[in-house]
């Protein structure tokens, strides 16, 4: 597919219009990779309304908040679906922790944090991608400095997939408006000052006015605050 032409074609289209085209074009070769963020919950609501049997999966790193596990259950009940959950391989985690002297070794350096993300996120994601041609993401340009130049439709050369970002141009306000209007379930930690929610040891609440990604890997510089899922 001509990615540049597709971006022109859908430049002024709504997320629902973009999703409708791709969901019907790719059938069982497309899936939403959900982190249970407000963006991914919004996309889940849209997708279920368009094509309910679309694959939606999430990654359980083994270090998630109790509120996140609750959200998985609430999402399944709300929509009458079953999110596919992928886990890291136990032998990889055991080896990593043993070799690095503790479960929270990732605070020591960017390299060690990336290693943890590699085993807990990237390896399970590779398995989740098997058989797919397109993965849907909830990325938005205003989320962080690392996402400003991302496009709605991109070529993910690392995974050999088309990457679809239907909400790329939305603001956080637009996302919350959609959630409220459509009664979309969301992580209750958002009501306690958490803006971006990942693994429990790597996530904290932020103060009003702080960058929305500042609560993730807060001990690192902003340009490093990615886990590798969206490496370009």
CSV table of C-alpha atoms in Angstrom, one decimal:
chain,number,residue,atom,x,y,z
A,1,UNK,CA,0.0,0.0,0.0
A,2,UNK,CA,1.1,3.6,-0.7
A,3,UNK,CA,1.4,5.0,2.8
A,4,UNK,CA,1.9,8.6,1.7
A,5,UNK,CA,-1.2,8.4,-0.5
A,6,UNK,CA,-3.2,6.9,2.4
A,7,UNK,CA,-2.2,9.7,4.7
A,8,UNK,CA,-3.5,12.2,2.1
A,9,UNK,CA,-6.7,10.2,1.6
A,10,UNK,CA,-7.5,10.1,5.4
A,11,UNK,CA,-6.1,13.4,6.4
A,12,UNK,CA,-9.5,15.0,7.1
A,13,UNK,CA,-11.3,11.8,8.1
A,14,UNK,CA,-12.6,10.9,11.5
A,15,UNK,CA,-11.0,8.1,13.5
A,16,UNK,CA,-14.1,6.0,13.0
A,17,UNK,CA,-13.9,6.5,9.2
A,18,UNK,CA,-10.2,5.5,9.2
A,19,UNK,CA,-10.9,2.4,11.4
A,20,UNK,CA,-13.9,1.3,9.2
A,21,UNK,CA,-11.7,1.2,6.1
A,22,UNK,CA,-8.8,-0.6,7.7
A,23,UNK,CA,-10.9,-3.1,9.8
A,24,UNK,CA,-12.9,-4.2,6.7
A,25,UNK,CA,-9.8,-4.1,4.4
A,26,UNK,CA,-7.6,-6.3,6.6
A,27,UNK,CA,-10.1,-8.6,8.5
A,28,UNK,CA,-8.3,-10.9,10.8
A,29,UNK,CA,-4.9,-9.4,9.8
A,30,UNK,CA,-5.4,-6.3,11.9
A,31,UNK,CA,-5.5,-5.8,15.7
A,32,UNK,CA,-5.5,-3.2,18.4
A,33,UNK,CA,-2.5,-3.3,20.8
A,34,UNK,CA,-4.1,-1.8,23.9
A,35,UNK,CA,-2.2,-0.5,27.0
A,36,UNK,CA,-5.6,0.3,28.5
A,37,UNK,CA,-4.9,4.0,28.2
A,38,UNK,CA,-7.7,6.5,27.7
A,39,UNK,CA,-6.7,6.5,24.0
A,40,UNK,CA,-6.8,2.7,23.6
A,41,UNK,CA,-10.1,2.5,25.6
A,42,UNK,CA,-11.5,5.0,23.2
A,43,UNK,CA,-10.3,3.0,20.2
A,44,UNK,CA,-11.8,-0.2,21.8
A,45,UNK,CA,-15.2,1.5,22.0
A,46,UNK,CA,-15.0,2.6,18.4
A,47,UNK,CA,-13.7,-0.8,17.1
A,48,UNK,CA,-16.4,-2.8,18.9
A,49,UNK,CA,-19.1,-0.6,17.3
A,50,UNK,CA,-17.6,-1.1,13.9
A,51,UNK,CA,-16.4,-4.8,13.9
A,52,UNK,CA,-16.8,-6.5,17.2
A,53,UNK,CA,-14.7,-9.6,16.4
A,54,UNK,CA,-11.6,-7.6,15.8
A,55,UNK,CA,-8.6,-8.8,17.8
A,56,UNK,CA,-7.8,-6.6,20.8
A,57,UNK,CA,-4.8,-7.6,22.9
A,58,UNK,CA,-2.9,-6.3,25.8
A,59,UNK,CA,0.5,-7.1,27.5
A,60,UNK,CA,0.6,-8.1,31.2
A,61,UNK,CA,4.1,-7.4,32.2
A,62,UNK,CA,3.6,-8.8,35.7
A,63,UNK,CA,4.1,-5.4,37.2
A,64,UNK,CA,0.8,-3.7,36.6
A,65,UNK,CA,-1.4,-1.8,39.0
A,66,UNK,CA,-4.4,-3.6,40.6
A,67,UNK,CA,-6.6,-0.9,39.0
A,68,UNK,CA,-5.3,-1.9,35.5
A,69,UNK,CA,-6.3,-5.5,36.1
A,70,UNK,CA,-9.7,-4.4,37.2
A,71,UNK,CA,-10.0,-2.3,34.0
A,72,UNK,CA,-9.4,-5.4,31.9
A,73,UNK,CA,-12.3,-7.1,33.6
A,74,UNK,CA,-14.6,-4.1,33.3
A,75,UNK,CA,-13.8,-3.7,29.6
A,76,UNK,CA,-14.6,-7.3,28.9
A,77,UNK,CA,-17.9,-7.0,30.7
A,78,UNK,CA,-18.9,-3.7,29.1
A,79,UNK,CA,-18.4,-4.8,25.6
A,80,UNK,CA,-19.0,-8.6,25.8
A,81,UNK,CA,-15.5,-9.3,24.5
A,82,UNK,CA,-12.3,-11.1,25.8
A,83,UNK,CA,-9.1,-9.1,25.5
A,84,UNK,CA,-6.3,-11.4,24.5
A,85,UNK,CA,-3.6,-11.1,27.2
A,86,UNK,CA,0.1,-11.9,26.4
A,87,UNK,CA,2.6,-12.5,29.2
A,88,UNK,CA,6.4,-12.5,29.3
A,89,UNK,CA,8.2,-15.8,29.3
A,90,UNK,CA,8.9,-16.8,32.9
A,91,UNK,CA,12.4,-18.2,32.1
A,92,UNK,CA,13.4,-14.8,30.6
A,93,UNK,CA,12.3,-12.9,33.7
A,94,UNK,CA,13.9,-15.3,36.1
A,95,UNK,CA,17.2,-15.1,34.2
A,96,UNK,CA,17.1,-11.3,34.0
A,97,UNK,CA,16.3,-10.8,37.7
A,98,UNK,CA,19.0,-13.3,38.7
A,99,UNK,CA,21.7,-11.8,36.6
A,100,UNK,CA,20.9,-8.2,37.7
A,101,UNK,CA,20.6,-8.7,41.4
A,102,UNK,CA,16.9,-7.8,42.1
A,103,UNK,CA,13.5,-7.2,40.6
A,104,UNK,CA,14.0,-3.3,40.5
A,105,UNK,CA,17.4,-3.2,38.9
A,106,UNK,CA,16.0,-1.1,36.0
A,107,UNK,CA,16.4,2.1,38.1
A,108,UNK,CA,20.2,1.8,37.7
A,109,UNK,CA,20.5,2.9,34.0
A,110,UNK,CA,18.6,3.5,30.8
A,111,UNK,CA,20.2,0.3,29.4
A,112,UNK,CA,18.9,-1.8,32.2
A,113,UNK,CA,15.4,-0.3,32.0
A,114,UNK,CA,15.4,-1.0,28.3
A,115,UNK,CA,16.4,-4.6,29.1
A,116,UNK,CA,13.4,-5.0,31.4
A,117,UNK,CA,11.1,-3.5,28.8
A,118,UNK,CA,12.5,-5.9,26.2
A,119,UNK,CA,11.6,-9.0,28.2
A,120,UNK,CA,8.3,-7.8,29.7
A,121,UNK,CA,6.9,-5.9,26.7
A,122,UNK,CA,8.8,-6.3,23.4
A,123,UNK,CA,9.1,-10.1,23.4
A,124,UNK,CA,5.4,-10.7,24.1
A,125,UNK,CA,4.5,-8.1,21.5
A,126,UNK,CA,6.4,-10.0,18.9
A,127,UNK,CA,4.3,-13.1,19.6
A,128,UNK,CA,1.1,-11.0,19.5
A,129,UNK,CA,2.1,-9.7,16.1
A,130,UNK,CA,2.3,-13.1,14.5
A,131,UNK,CA,-0.1,-13.3,11.5
A,132,UNK,CA,-0.9,-9.6,11.5
A,133,UNK,CA,-0.4,-7.0,8.8
A,134,UNK,CA,-1.6,-3.9,10.6
A,135,UNK,CA,-1.5,-2.9,14.3
A,136,UNK,CA,-3.6,-0.1,15.7
A,137,UNK,CA,-2.2,2.2,18.3
A,138,UNK,CA,-3.5,5.0,20.5
A,139,UNK,CA,-0.6,7.4,19.9
A,140,UNK,CA,-1.2,11.2,19.8
A,141,UNK,CA,1.3,13.8,18.6
A,142,UNK,CA,0.8,16.0,21.7
A,143,UNK,CA,1.7,13.2,24.1
A,144,UNK,CA,5.4,13.7,24.1
A,145,UNK,CA,8.4,15.1,22.3
A,146,UNK,CA,9.2,11.6,20.9
A,147,UNK,CA,5.8,11.6,19.0
A,148,UNK,CA,5.6,15.0,17.4
A,149,UNK,CA,6.5,13.8,13.9
A,150,UNK,CA,4.4,10.6,13.8
A,151,UNK,CA,1.8,10.1,11.1
A,152,UNK,CA,-1.6,8.6,11.1
A,153,UNK,CA,-0.4,5.7,8.9
A,154,UNK,CA,3.2,4.6,9.0
A,155,UNK,CA,5.4,1.7,8.0
A,156,UNK,CA,6.7,-0.2,11.0
A,157,UNK,CA,9.9,-1.6,9.4
A,158,UNK,CA,11.1,-3.2,12.6
A,159,UNK,CA,8.0,-5.4,12.8
A,160,UNK,CA,7.1,-5.6,9.1
A,161,UNK,CA,3.7,-4.1,9.7
A,162,UNK,CA,1.5,-1.1,8.8
A,163,UNK,CA,1.0,1.0,12.0
A,164,UNK,CA,-2.3,2.8,12.3
A,165,UNK,CA,-2.7,5.8,14.6
A,166,UNK,CA,-6.3,6.9,14.3
A,167,UNK,CA,-6.2,9.4,17.2
A,168,UNK,CA,-2.8,11.0,16.1
A,169,UNK,CA,-4.4,14.5,15.7
A,170,UNK,CA,-6.7,14.4,18.8
A,171,UNK,CA,-6.1,16.4,21.9
A,172,UNK,CA,-6.4,15.0,25.4
A,173,UNK,CA,-9.6,17.0,25.8
A,174,UNK,CA,-11.1,15.3,22.8
A,175,UNK,CA,-10.3,11.9,24.2
A,176,UNK,CA,-11.9,12.7,27.5
A,177,UNK,CA,-15.0,14.1,25.8
A,178,UNK,CA,-15.4,10.9,23.9
A,179,UNK,CA,-15.0,8.8,27.0
A,180,UNK,CA,-17.6,10.8,29.0
A,181,UNK,CA,-20.1,10.9,26.1
A,182,UNK,CA,-19.8,7.2,25.4
A,183,UNK,CA,-19.4,5.9,29.1
A,184,UNK,CA,-16.1,4.3,28.2
A,185,UNK,CA,-14.5,2.5,31.1
A,186,UNK,CA,-11.1,4.0,32.1
A,187,UNK,CA,-8.4,3.4,34.7
A,188,UNK,CA,-9.4,4.9,38.1
A,189,UNK,CA,-5.9,6.0,38.7
A,190,UNK,CA,-6.6,8.9,36.2
A,191,UNK,CA,-8.8,10.3,39.0
A,192,UNK,CA,-5.8,10.3,41.3
A,193,UNK,CA,-3.4,12.4,39.1
A,194,UNK,CA,-2.0,9.6,37.0
A,195,UNK,CA,-1.8,10.7,33.3
A,196,UNK,CA,0.1,7.9,31.6
A,197,UNK,CA,-0.1,4.5,33.3
A,198,UNK,CA,2.3,1.6,32.7
A,199,UNK,CA,4.1,-0.7,35.1
A,200,UNK,CA,3.7,0.2,38.8
A,201,UNK,CA,7.4,0.8,39.6
A,202,UNK,CA,7.8,3.0,36.6
A,203,UNK,CA,4.7,5.2,36.9
A,204,UNK,CA,3.7,8.0,39.3
A,205,UNK,CA,1.1,10.7,39.6
A,206,UNK,CA,1.9,14.1,38.1
A,207,UNK,CA,1.2,17.7,39.3
A,208,UNK,CA,-1.3,19.9,37.4
A,209,UNK,CA,0.4,21.5,34.4
A,210,UNK,CA,3.2,18.9,34.1
A,211,UNK,CA,3.7,17.1,30.8
A,212,UNK,CA,1.4,14.1,30.5
A,213,UNK,CA,4.3,11.7,30.0
A,214,UNK,CA,6.3,13.1,32.9
A,215,UNK,CA,5.0,10.4,35.3
A,216,UNK,CA,6.6,7.6,33.2
A,217,UNK,CA,10.3,6.7,33.8
A,218,UNK,CA,10.5,10.1,35.6
A,219,UNK,CA,14.2,9.6,36.5
A,220,UNK,CA,15.2,9.7,32.8
A,221,UNK,CA,15.4,12.6,30.3
A,222,UNK,CA,12.2,13.2,28.2
A,223,UNK,CA,13.7,12.0,25.0
A,224,UNK,CA,14.3,8.6,26.5
A,225,UNK,CA,10.9,8.0,27.9
A,226,UNK,CA,9.8,5.2,25.5
A,227,UNK,CA,9.8,1.5,26.1
A,228,UNK,CA,10.8,0.5,22.6
A,229,UNK,CA,7.3,-0.4,21.3
A,230,UNK,CA,7.3,2.7,19.2
A,231,UNK,CA,10.9,2.9,18.1
A,232,UNK,CA,11.4,4.2,14.7
